[in-house]
PDB file of C-alpha atoms in Angstrom:
ATOM      1  CA  MET A   1      61.319 101.514  87.817  1.00 47.00           C
ATOM      2  CA  SER A   2      60.294 100.621  84.248  1.00 58.00           C
ATOM      3  CA  THR A   3      63.066 100.148  81.715  1.00 74.00           C
ATOM      4  CA  ASN A   4      60.768 101.101  78.840  1.00 90.00           C
ATOM      5  CA  PRO A   5      60.985 104.660  77.489  1.00 96.00           C
ATOM      6  CA  ALA A   6      57.952 106.869  78.045  1.00 96.00           C
ATOM      7  CA  TYR A   7      58.314 108.226  74.490  1.00 97.00           C
ATOM      8  CA  THR A   8      59.151 106.270  71.340  1.00 97.00           C
ATOM      9  CA  ARG A   9      59.687 109.182  68.916  1.00 98.00           C
ATOM     10  CA  ILE A  10      61.005 112.550  70.038  1.00 98.00           C
ATOM     11  CA  LEU A  11      61.821 115.896  68.465  1.00 98.00           C
ATOM     12  CA  LEU A  12      64.847 117.417  70.183  1.00 98.00           C
ATOM     13  CA  LYS A  13      65.230 121.190  69.833  1.00 97.00           C
ATOM     14  CA  LEU A  14      68.852 122.249  70.306  1.00 96.00           C
ATOM     15  CA  SER A  15      69.680 125.934  70.462  1.00 91.00           C
ATOM     16  CA  GLY A  16      72.749 127.094  68.633  1.00 90.00           C
ATOM     17  CA  GLU A  17      73.872 128.870  71.806  1.00 88.00           C
ATOM     18  CA  ALA A  18      74.035 125.517  73.599  1.00 89.00           C
ATOM     19  CA  LEU A  19      76.777 124.423  71.195  1.00 89.00           C
ATOM     20  CA  MET A  20      79.022 127.312  72.261  1.00 90.00           C
ATOM     21  CA  GLY A  21      79.761 125.896  75.699  1.00 85.00           C
ATOM     22  CA  ASN A  22      81.630 128.688  77.462  1.00 83.00           C
ATOM     23  CA  ASP A  23      82.821 130.268  74.219  1.00 86.00           C
ATOM     24  CA  SER A  24      81.458 133.599  72.979  1.00 83.00           C
ATOM     25  CA  TYR A  25      80.412 132.128  69.622  1.00 84.00           C
ATOM     26  CA  GLY A  26      81.118 129.189  67.341  1.00 89.00           C
ATOM     27  CA  ILE A  27      81.092 125.485  68.221  1.00 92.00           C
ATOM     28  CA  ASN A  28      82.814 124.107  71.296  1.00 92.00           C
ATOM     29  CA  ARG A  29      84.020 120.627  70.376  1.00 93.00           C
ATOM     30  CA  ALA A  30      83.881 119.206  73.900  1.00 94.00           C
ATOM     31  CA  THR A  31      80.310 120.474  74.268  1.00 93.00           C
ATOM     32  CA  ILE A  32      79.026 118.951  71.047  1.00 95.00           C
ATOM     33  CA  GLU A  33      80.731 115.644  71.864  1.00 96.00           C
ATOM     34  CA  GLN A  34      78.977 115.558  75.236  1.00 95.00           C
ATOM     35  CA  MET A  35      75.635 116.308  73.568  1.00 96.00           C
ATOM     36  CA  VAL A  36      75.897 113.529  71.005  1.00 97.00           C
ATOM     37  CA  ARG A  37      76.759 111.020  73.722  1.00 97.00           C
ATOM     38  CA  GLU A  38      73.487 111.991  75.423  1.00 97.00           C
ATOM     39  CA  VAL A  39      71.662 111.450  72.114  1.00 98.00           C
ATOM     40  CA  LYS A  40      73.330 108.060  71.616  1.00 98.00           C
ATOM     41  CA  ASP A  41      72.151 106.905  75.048  1.00 97.00           C
ATOM     42  CA  VAL A  42      68.575 107.571  73.946  1.00 97.00           C
ATOM     43  CA  VAL A  43      69.018 106.015  70.495  1.00 98.00           C
ATOM     44  CA  ASP A  44      70.367 102.889  72.206  1.00 97.00           C
ATOM     45  CA  LEU A  45      67.037 102.599  74.041  1.00 97.00           C
ATOM     46  CA  GLY A  46      65.318 102.198  70.679  1.00 97.00           C
ATOM     47  CA  VAL A  47      63.869 105.727  70.712  1.00 98.00           C
ATOM     48  CA  GLN A  48      63.524 107.450  67.329  1.00 98.00           C
ATOM     49  CA  VAL A  49      65.249 110.841  67.479  1.00 98.00           C
ATOM     50  CA  ALA A  50      64.813 113.885  65.238  1.00 98.00           C
ATOM     51  CA  VAL A  51      66.650 117.137  65.911  1.00 98.00           C
ATOM     52  CA  VAL A  52      65.947 120.751  65.005  1.00 98.00           C
ATOM     53  CA  ILE A  53      68.995 122.917  65.553  1.00 96.00           C
ATOM     54  CA  GLY A  54      69.352 126.674  65.853  1.00 94.00           C
ATOM     55  CA  GLY A  55      72.095 128.891  64.470  1.00 92.00           C
ATOM     56  CA  GLY A  56      72.574 131.627  67.039  1.00 86.00           C
ATOM     57  CA  ASN A  57      76.095 130.528  67.901  1.00 89.00           C
ATOM     58  CA  ILE A  58      77.315 130.977  64.328  1.00 85.00           C
ATOM     59  CA  PHE A  59      75.260 134.068  63.552  1.00 75.00           C
ATOM     60  CA  ARG A  60      76.444 135.748  66.743  1.00 74.00           C
ATOM     61  CA  GLY A  61      79.896 136.071  65.218  1.00 65.00           C
ATOM     62  CA  VAL A  62      78.561 138.196  62.357  1.00 66.00           C
ATOM     63  CA  ALA A  63      75.734 139.921  64.225  1.00 63.00           C
ATOM     64  CA  PRO A  64      77.494 143.330  64.459  1.00 65.00           C
ATOM     65  CA  ALA A  65      77.826 143.394  60.662  1.00 64.00           C
ATOM     66  CA  ALA A  66      74.148 142.481  60.315  1.00 66.00           C
ATOM     67  CA  ALA A  67      72.944 145.477  62.342  1.00 72.00           C
ATOM     68  CA  GLY A  68      70.391 147.414  60.315  1.00 79.00           C
ATOM     69  CA  MET A  69      70.129 144.619  57.742  1.00 86.00           C
ATOM     70  CA  ASP A  70      66.814 143.728  56.144  1.00 89.00           C
ATOM     71  CA  ARG A  71      65.080 141.222  58.468  1.00 88.00           C
ATOM     72  CA  ALA A  72      64.408 138.641  55.757  1.00 92.00           C
ATOM     73  CA  THR A  73      68.050 138.716  54.636  1.00 90.00           C
ATOM     74  CA  ALA A  74      69.270 138.324  58.216  1.00 88.00           C
ATOM     75  CA  ASP A  75      66.876 135.409  58.758  1.00 91.00           C
ATOM     76  CA  TYR A  76      68.171 133.625  55.655  1.00 92.00           C
ATOM     77  CA  MET A  77      71.711 134.076  56.975  1.00 90.00           C
ATOM     78  CA  GLY A  78      70.550 132.526  60.234  1.00 91.00           C
ATOM     79  CA  MET A  79      69.115 129.557  58.329  1.00 93.00           C
ATOM     80  CA  LEU A  80      72.501 128.981  56.688  1.00 94.00           C
ATOM     81  CA  ALA A  81      74.063 129.003  60.154  1.00 93.00           C
ATOM     82  CA  THR A  82      71.721 126.183  61.208  1.00 95.00           C
ATOM     83  CA  VAL A  83      72.958 124.091  58.266  1.00 96.00           C
ATOM     84  CA  MET A  84      76.545 124.542  59.470  1.00 95.00           C
ATOM     85  CA  ASN A  85      75.506 123.358  62.937  1.00 95.00           C
ATOM     86  CA  ALA A  86      73.606 120.415  61.493  1.00 97.00           C
ATOM     87  CA  LEU A  87      76.683 119.243  59.577  1.00 97.00           C
ATOM     88  CA  ALA A  88      78.833 119.586  62.703  1.00 96.00           C
ATOM     89  CA  LEU A  89      76.288 117.569  64.699  1.00 97.00           C
ATOM     90  CA  GLN A  90      76.149 114.892  61.997  1.00 98.00           C
ATOM     91  CA  ASP A  91      79.946 114.620  62.012  1.00 97.00           C
ATOM     92  CA  ALA A  92      80.055 114.293  65.813  1.00 97.00           C
ATOM     93  CA  LEU A  93      77.362 111.589  65.729  1.00 98.00           C
ATOM     94  CA  LYS A  94      79.296 109.700  63.049  1.00 98.00           C
ATOM     95  CA  HIS A  95      82.381 109.643  65.267  1.00 97.00           C
ATOM     96  CA  ILE A  96      80.480 107.710  67.963  1.00 98.00           C
ATOM     97  CA  GLY A  97      78.805 105.309  65.563  1.00 98.00           C
ATOM     98  CA  VAL A  98      75.375 106.925  65.204  1.00 98.00           C
ATOM     99  CA  VAL A  99      74.032 107.148  61.655  1.00 98.00           C
ATOM    100  CA  SER A 100      72.215 110.377  60.852  1.00 98.00           C
ATOM    101  CA  ARG A 101      70.771 112.290  57.926  1.00 98.00           C
ATOM    102  CA  VAL A 102      70.575 116.063  57.460  1.00 98.00           C
ATOM    103  CA  GLN A 103      67.481 117.442  55.760  1.00 98.00           C
ATOM    104  CA  SER A 104      67.356 121.132  54.910  1.00 98.00           C
ATOM    105  CA  ALA A 105      64.321 123.326  54.330  1.00 98.00           C
ATOM    106  CA  LEU A 106      66.541 125.308  51.921  1.00 97.00           C
ATOM    107  CA  THR A 107      67.762 123.430  48.867  1.00 95.00           C
ATOM    108  CA  MET A 108      71.526 122.780  48.904  1.00 94.00           C
ATOM    109  CA  GLN A 109      71.975 119.337  47.431  1.00 92.00           C
ATOM    110  CA  GLN A 110      75.759 119.184  47.800  1.00 94.00           C
ATOM    111  CA  VAL A 111      75.607 119.199  51.611  1.00 95.00           C
ATOM    112  CA  ALA A 112      72.101 118.134  52.674  1.00 97.00           C
ATOM    113  CA  GLU A 113      68.983 116.423  51.440  1.00 97.00           C
ATOM    114  CA  PRO A 114      65.867 118.516  50.889  1.00 97.00           C
ATOM    115  CA  TYR A 115      63.242 118.105  53.602  1.00 98.00           C
ATOM    116  CA  ILE A 116      60.844 115.331  52.575  1.00 97.00           C
ATOM    117  CA  ARG A 117      58.481 114.187  55.302  1.00 98.00           C
ATOM    118  CA  GLY A 118      58.136 110.607  54.077  1.00 98.00           C
ATOM    119  CA  LYS A 119      61.896 110.074  53.824  1.00 98.00           C
ATOM    120  CA  ALA A 120      62.415 111.579  57.254  1.00 98.00           C
ATOM    121  CA  MET A 121      59.912 109.175  58.791  1.00 98.00           C
ATOM    122  CA  ARG A 122      61.480 106.206  57.005  1.00 98.00           C
ATOM    123  CA  TYR A 123      64.937 107.172  58.312  1.00 98.00           C
ATOM    124  CA  LEU A 124      63.529 107.354  61.840  1.00 98.00           C
ATOM    125  CA  GLU A 125      61.982 103.909  61.489  1.00 98.00           C
ATOM    126  CA  GLU A 126      65.404 102.614  60.371  1.00 98.00           C
ATOM    127  CA  GLY A 127      66.955 103.934  63.595  1.00 97.00           C
ATOM    128  CA  LYS A 128      68.749 106.886  62.023  1.00 98.00           C
ATOM    129  CA  VAL A 129      68.834 110.307  63.674  1.00 98.00           C
ATOM    130  CA  VAL A 130      67.285 112.947  61.409  1.00 98.00           C
ATOM    131  CA  ILE A 131      68.621 116.501  61.730  1.00 98.00           C
ATOM    132  CA  PHE A 132      66.340 119.214  60.361  1.00 98.00           C
ATOM    133  CA  ALA A 133      68.239 122.309  59.243  1.00 98.00           C
ATOM    134  CA  ALA A 134      67.273 125.770  57.922  1.00 97.00           C
ATOM    135  CA  GLY A 135      64.276 126.149  60.208  1.00 96.00           C
ATOM    136  CA  THR A 136      60.987 126.251  58.301  1.00 97.00           C
ATOM    137  CA  GLY A 137      62.719 127.667  55.223  1.00 97.00           C
ATOM    138  CA  ASN A 138      60.865 130.955  55.702  1.00 96.00           C
ATOM    139  CA  PRO A 139      62.022 134.227  57.260  1.00 95.00           C
ATOM    140  CA  PHE A 140      60.205 135.604  60.317  1.00 94.00           C
ATOM    141  CA  PHE A 141      59.779 132.112  61.807  1.00 95.00           C
ATOM    142  CA  THR A 142      62.108 130.870  64.526  1.00 94.00           C
ATOM    143  CA  THR A 143      63.637 127.426  64.943  1.00 96.00           C
ATOM    144  CA  ASP A 144      61.277 126.996  67.918  1.00 96.00           C
ATOM    145  CA  THR A 145      58.416 127.158  65.431  1.00 96.00           C
ATOM    146  CA  ALA A 146      60.299 124.777  63.137  1.00 97.00           C
ATOM    147  CA  ALA A 147      60.620 122.321  66.039  1.00 98.00           C
ATOM    148  CA  ALA A 148      56.885 122.457  66.764  1.00 97.00           C
ATOM    149  CA  LEU A 149      56.037 122.077  63.080  1.00 97.00           C
ATOM    150  CA  ARG A 150      58.446 119.209  62.351  1.00 98.00           C
ATOM    151  CA  GLY A 151      57.442 117.455  65.563  1.00 98.00           C
ATOM    152  CA  MET A 152      53.830 117.401  64.436  1.00 97.00           C
ATOM    153  CA  GLU A 153      54.695 116.402  60.881  1.00 98.00           C
ATOM    154  CA  ILE A 154      56.705 113.339  61.914  1.00 98.00           C
ATOM    155  CA  GLY A 155      54.261 112.288  64.627  1.00 98.00           C
ATOM    156  CA  ALA A 156      56.613 112.841  67.556  1.00 98.00           C
ATOM    157  CA  ASN A 157      55.290 112.063  71.029  1.00 98.00           C
ATOM    158  CA  ILE A 158      56.906 115.149  72.527  1.00 98.00           C
ATOM    159  CA  VAL A 159      59.103 118.157  71.746  1.00 98.00           C
ATOM    160  CA  LEU A 160      62.146 118.360  74.012  1.00 98.00           C
ATOM    161  CA  LYS A 161      63.702 121.803  74.285  1.00 97.00           C
ATOM    162  CA  ALA A 162      67.309 121.469  75.410  1.00 95.00           C
ATOM    163  CA  THR A 163      68.647 124.625  77.056  1.00 90.00           C
ATOM    164  CA  LYS A 164      71.252 125.786  79.539  1.00 87.00           C
ATOM    165  CA  VAL A 165      68.598 125.963  82.293  1.00 88.00           C
ATOM    166  CA  ASP A 166      67.082 122.842  83.845  1.00 92.00           C
ATOM    167  CA  GLY A 167      63.449 123.804  83.318  1.00 94.00           C
ATOM    168  CA  VAL A 168      60.991 126.674  83.480  1.00 94.00           C
ATOM    169  CA  TYR A 169      61.177 128.848  86.614  1.00 93.00           C
ATOM    170  CA  THR A 170      58.926 131.344  88.350  1.00 90.00           C
ATOM    171  CA  ASP A 171      61.715 133.908  87.821  1.00 87.00           C
ATOM    172  CA  ASP A 172      65.218 134.044  86.392  1.00 84.00           C
ATOM    173  CA  PRO A 173      67.204 131.613  88.599  1.00 85.00           C
ATOM    174  CA  LYS A 174      70.442 133.417  87.692  1.00 83.00           C
ATOM    175  CA  THR A 175      69.298 136.633  89.361  1.00 88.00           C
ATOM    176  CA  ASN A 176      66.765 135.285  91.848  1.00 90.00           C
ATOM    177  CA  PRO A 177      68.016 132.374  93.987  1.00 87.00           C
ATOM    178  CA  ASP A 178      64.487 131.932  95.369  1.00 91.00           C
ATOM    179  CA  ALA A 179      63.023 131.185  91.935  1.00 91.00           C
ATOM    180  CA  GLU A 180      61.257 127.842  91.859  1.00 92.00           C
ATOM    181  CA  ARG A 181      61.168 125.334  89.024  1.00 93.00           C
ATOM    182  CA  TYR A 182      57.811 124.211  87.696  1.00 95.00           C
ATOM    183  CA  GLN A 183      57.634 120.430  87.524  1.00 95.00           C
ATOM    184  CA  THR A 184      54.591 120.691  85.244  1.00 96.00           C
ATOM    185  CA  ILE A 185      52.614 123.602  83.872  1.00 96.00           C
ATOM    186  CA  THR A 186      49.801 123.977  81.344  1.00 96.00           C
ATOM    187  CA  PHE A 187      50.155 125.820  78.052  1.00 95.00           C
ATOM    188  CA  ASP A 188      47.549 128.356  79.115  1.00 94.00           C
ATOM    189  CA  GLU A 189      49.439 129.081  82.351  1.00 94.00           C
ATOM    190  CA  ALA A 190      52.736 129.450  80.485  1.00 93.00           C
ATOM    191  CA  ILE A 191      51.172 131.854  77.978  1.00 91.00           C
ATOM    192  CA  ALA A 192      49.328 133.870  80.633  1.00 91.00           C
ATOM    193  CA  LYS A 193      52.490 134.217  82.760  1.00 90.00           C
ATOM    194  CA  ASN A 194      54.634 134.988  79.694  1.00 88.00           C
ATOM    195  CA  LEU A 195      57.103 132.262  80.665  1.00 89.00           C
ATOM    196  CA  LYS A 196      60.095 131.735  78.391  1.00 81.00           C
ATOM    197  CA  VAL A 197      59.247 128.245  77.158  1.00 89.00           C
ATOM    198  CA  MET A 198      59.251 128.796  73.394  1.00 92.00           C
ATOM    199  CA  ASP A 199      58.208 131.656  71.183  1.00 90.00           C
ATOM    200  CA  ALA A 200      54.479 132.372  71.123  1.00 90.00           C
ATOM    201  CA  THR A 201      53.865 130.834  67.690  1.00 93.00           C
ATOM    202  CA  ALA A 202      55.524 127.533  68.652  1.00 95.00           C
ATOM    203  CA  LEU A 203      53.775 127.437  72.007  1.00 94.00           C
ATOM    204  CA  THR A 204      50.370 128.025  70.440  1.00 94.00           C
ATOM    205  CA  LEU A 205      50.987 125.392  67.756  1.00 95.00           C
ATOM    206  CA  CYS A 206      51.889 122.789  70.371  1.00 96.00           C
ATOM    207  CA  ARG A 207      48.910 123.711  72.540  1.00 96.00           C
ATOM    208  CA  ASP A 208      46.449 123.482  69.661  1.00 96.00           C
ATOM    209  CA  GLN A 209      47.805 120.092  68.568  1.00 96.00           C
ATOM    210  CA  LYS A 210      48.159 118.817  72.159  1.00 97.00           C
ATOM    211  CA  MET A 211      51.889 118.272  71.675  1.00 97.00           C
ATOM    212  CA  PRO A 212      53.645 118.296  75.090  1.00 97.00           C
ATOM    213  CA  ILE A 213      56.931 120.146  75.533  1.00 97.00           C
ATOM    214  CA  SER A 214      59.659 119.302  78.012  1.00 97.00           C
ATOM    215  CA  VAL A 215      62.241 121.959  78.867  1.00 96.00           C
ATOM    216  CA  PHE A 216      65.459 120.641  80.402  1.00 96.00           C
ATOM    217  CA  SER A 217      69.207 121.242  80.599  1.00 94.00           C
ATOM    218  CA  ILE A 218      71.279 119.427  78.005  1.00 92.00           C
ATOM    219  CA  PHE A 219      74.332 120.055  80.215  1.00 92.00           C
ATOM    220  CA  LYS A 220      73.100 117.813  83.056  1.00 94.00           C
ATOM    221  CA  ALA A 221      74.561 114.357  82.582  1.00 94.00           C
ATOM    222  CA  GLY A 222      71.825 111.859  81.743  1.00 96.00           C
ATOM    223  CA  ALA A 223      69.062 114.495  81.706  1.00 97.00           C
ATOM    224  CA  LEU A 224      67.894 113.708  78.180  1.00 97.00           C
ATOM    225  CA  LYS A 225      67.600 110.012  78.999  1.00 97.00           C
ATOM    226  CA  ARG A 226      65.707 110.769  82.219  1.00 97.00           C
ATOM    227  CA  VAL A 227      63.210 112.932  80.333  1.00 97.00           C
ATOM    228  CA  VAL A 228      62.685 110.199  77.743  1.00 97.00           C
ATOM    229  CA  MET A 229      62.141 107.667  80.532  1.00 96.00           C
ATOM    230  CA  GLY A 230      59.435 109.890  82.009  1.00 95.00           C
ATOM    231  CA  GLU A 231      61.333 110.791  85.182  1.00 95.00           C
ATOM    232  CA  ASN A 232      61.085 114.088  87.059  1.00 92.00           C
ATOM    233  CA  GLU A 233      63.530 116.115  85.005  1.00 95.00           C
ATOM    234  CA  GLY A 234      63.008 119.651  83.751  1.00 95.00           C
ATOM    235  CA  THR A 235      59.525 121.074  83.222  1.00 96.00           C
ATOM    236  CA  LEU A 236      56.685 119.399  81.334  1.00 97.00           C
ATOM    237  CA  VAL A 237      54.322 121.786  79.529  1.00 97.00           C
ATOM    238  CA  HIS A 238      51.018 120.141  78.684  1.00 96.00           C
ATOM    239  CA  VAL A 239      47.391 120.846  77.784  1.00 93.00           C
TER     240      VAL A 239
END
């Protein structure tokens, strides 16, 4: 087996919910520590890693109070939650010796740099992990869309969507034990079958720009590294 990574620059999409572990909301410390170790294993291969992180774990704690709130206001609150997650991820990476930079699509100079494409690419070339926070900076767009957009902007080889499920299935594997995992599937098939890969905007963006997506479980030990090495892990969505 080759020891060379199949991808040299990746965009990792982490959902906020993945940071909860088994908690109902918030950040589970053991979970985030396990995640950053997986990231370090890939960085040590010489792979350039950028991360887009969601905020559902933080926002979930205030969701009841947000019921009936204006959508744009709620989305901005969600963007702030992603900044909190980005800072937590940066701190966890620092503790294991991985240098990272947080860039936010919303300006908040005391805690994060503004998103500047050229600086982000330079950081990646220097071997730093770049964490993109605050989504696209616009309401009505999800962090899935932000992942697709940032992946294209930085010239990533692939978008890796890290979830709690180890790929895309023909049905919900939690309720249907006979559901089968797709090893590969085309964008058109995923859209036609309404499979839960990413939101429709992100999926269409990746299809149009021929940006492959890999969906895998961040909770499987070594799964991220296996995806980066091009092994049969998760589901590859391609043109």
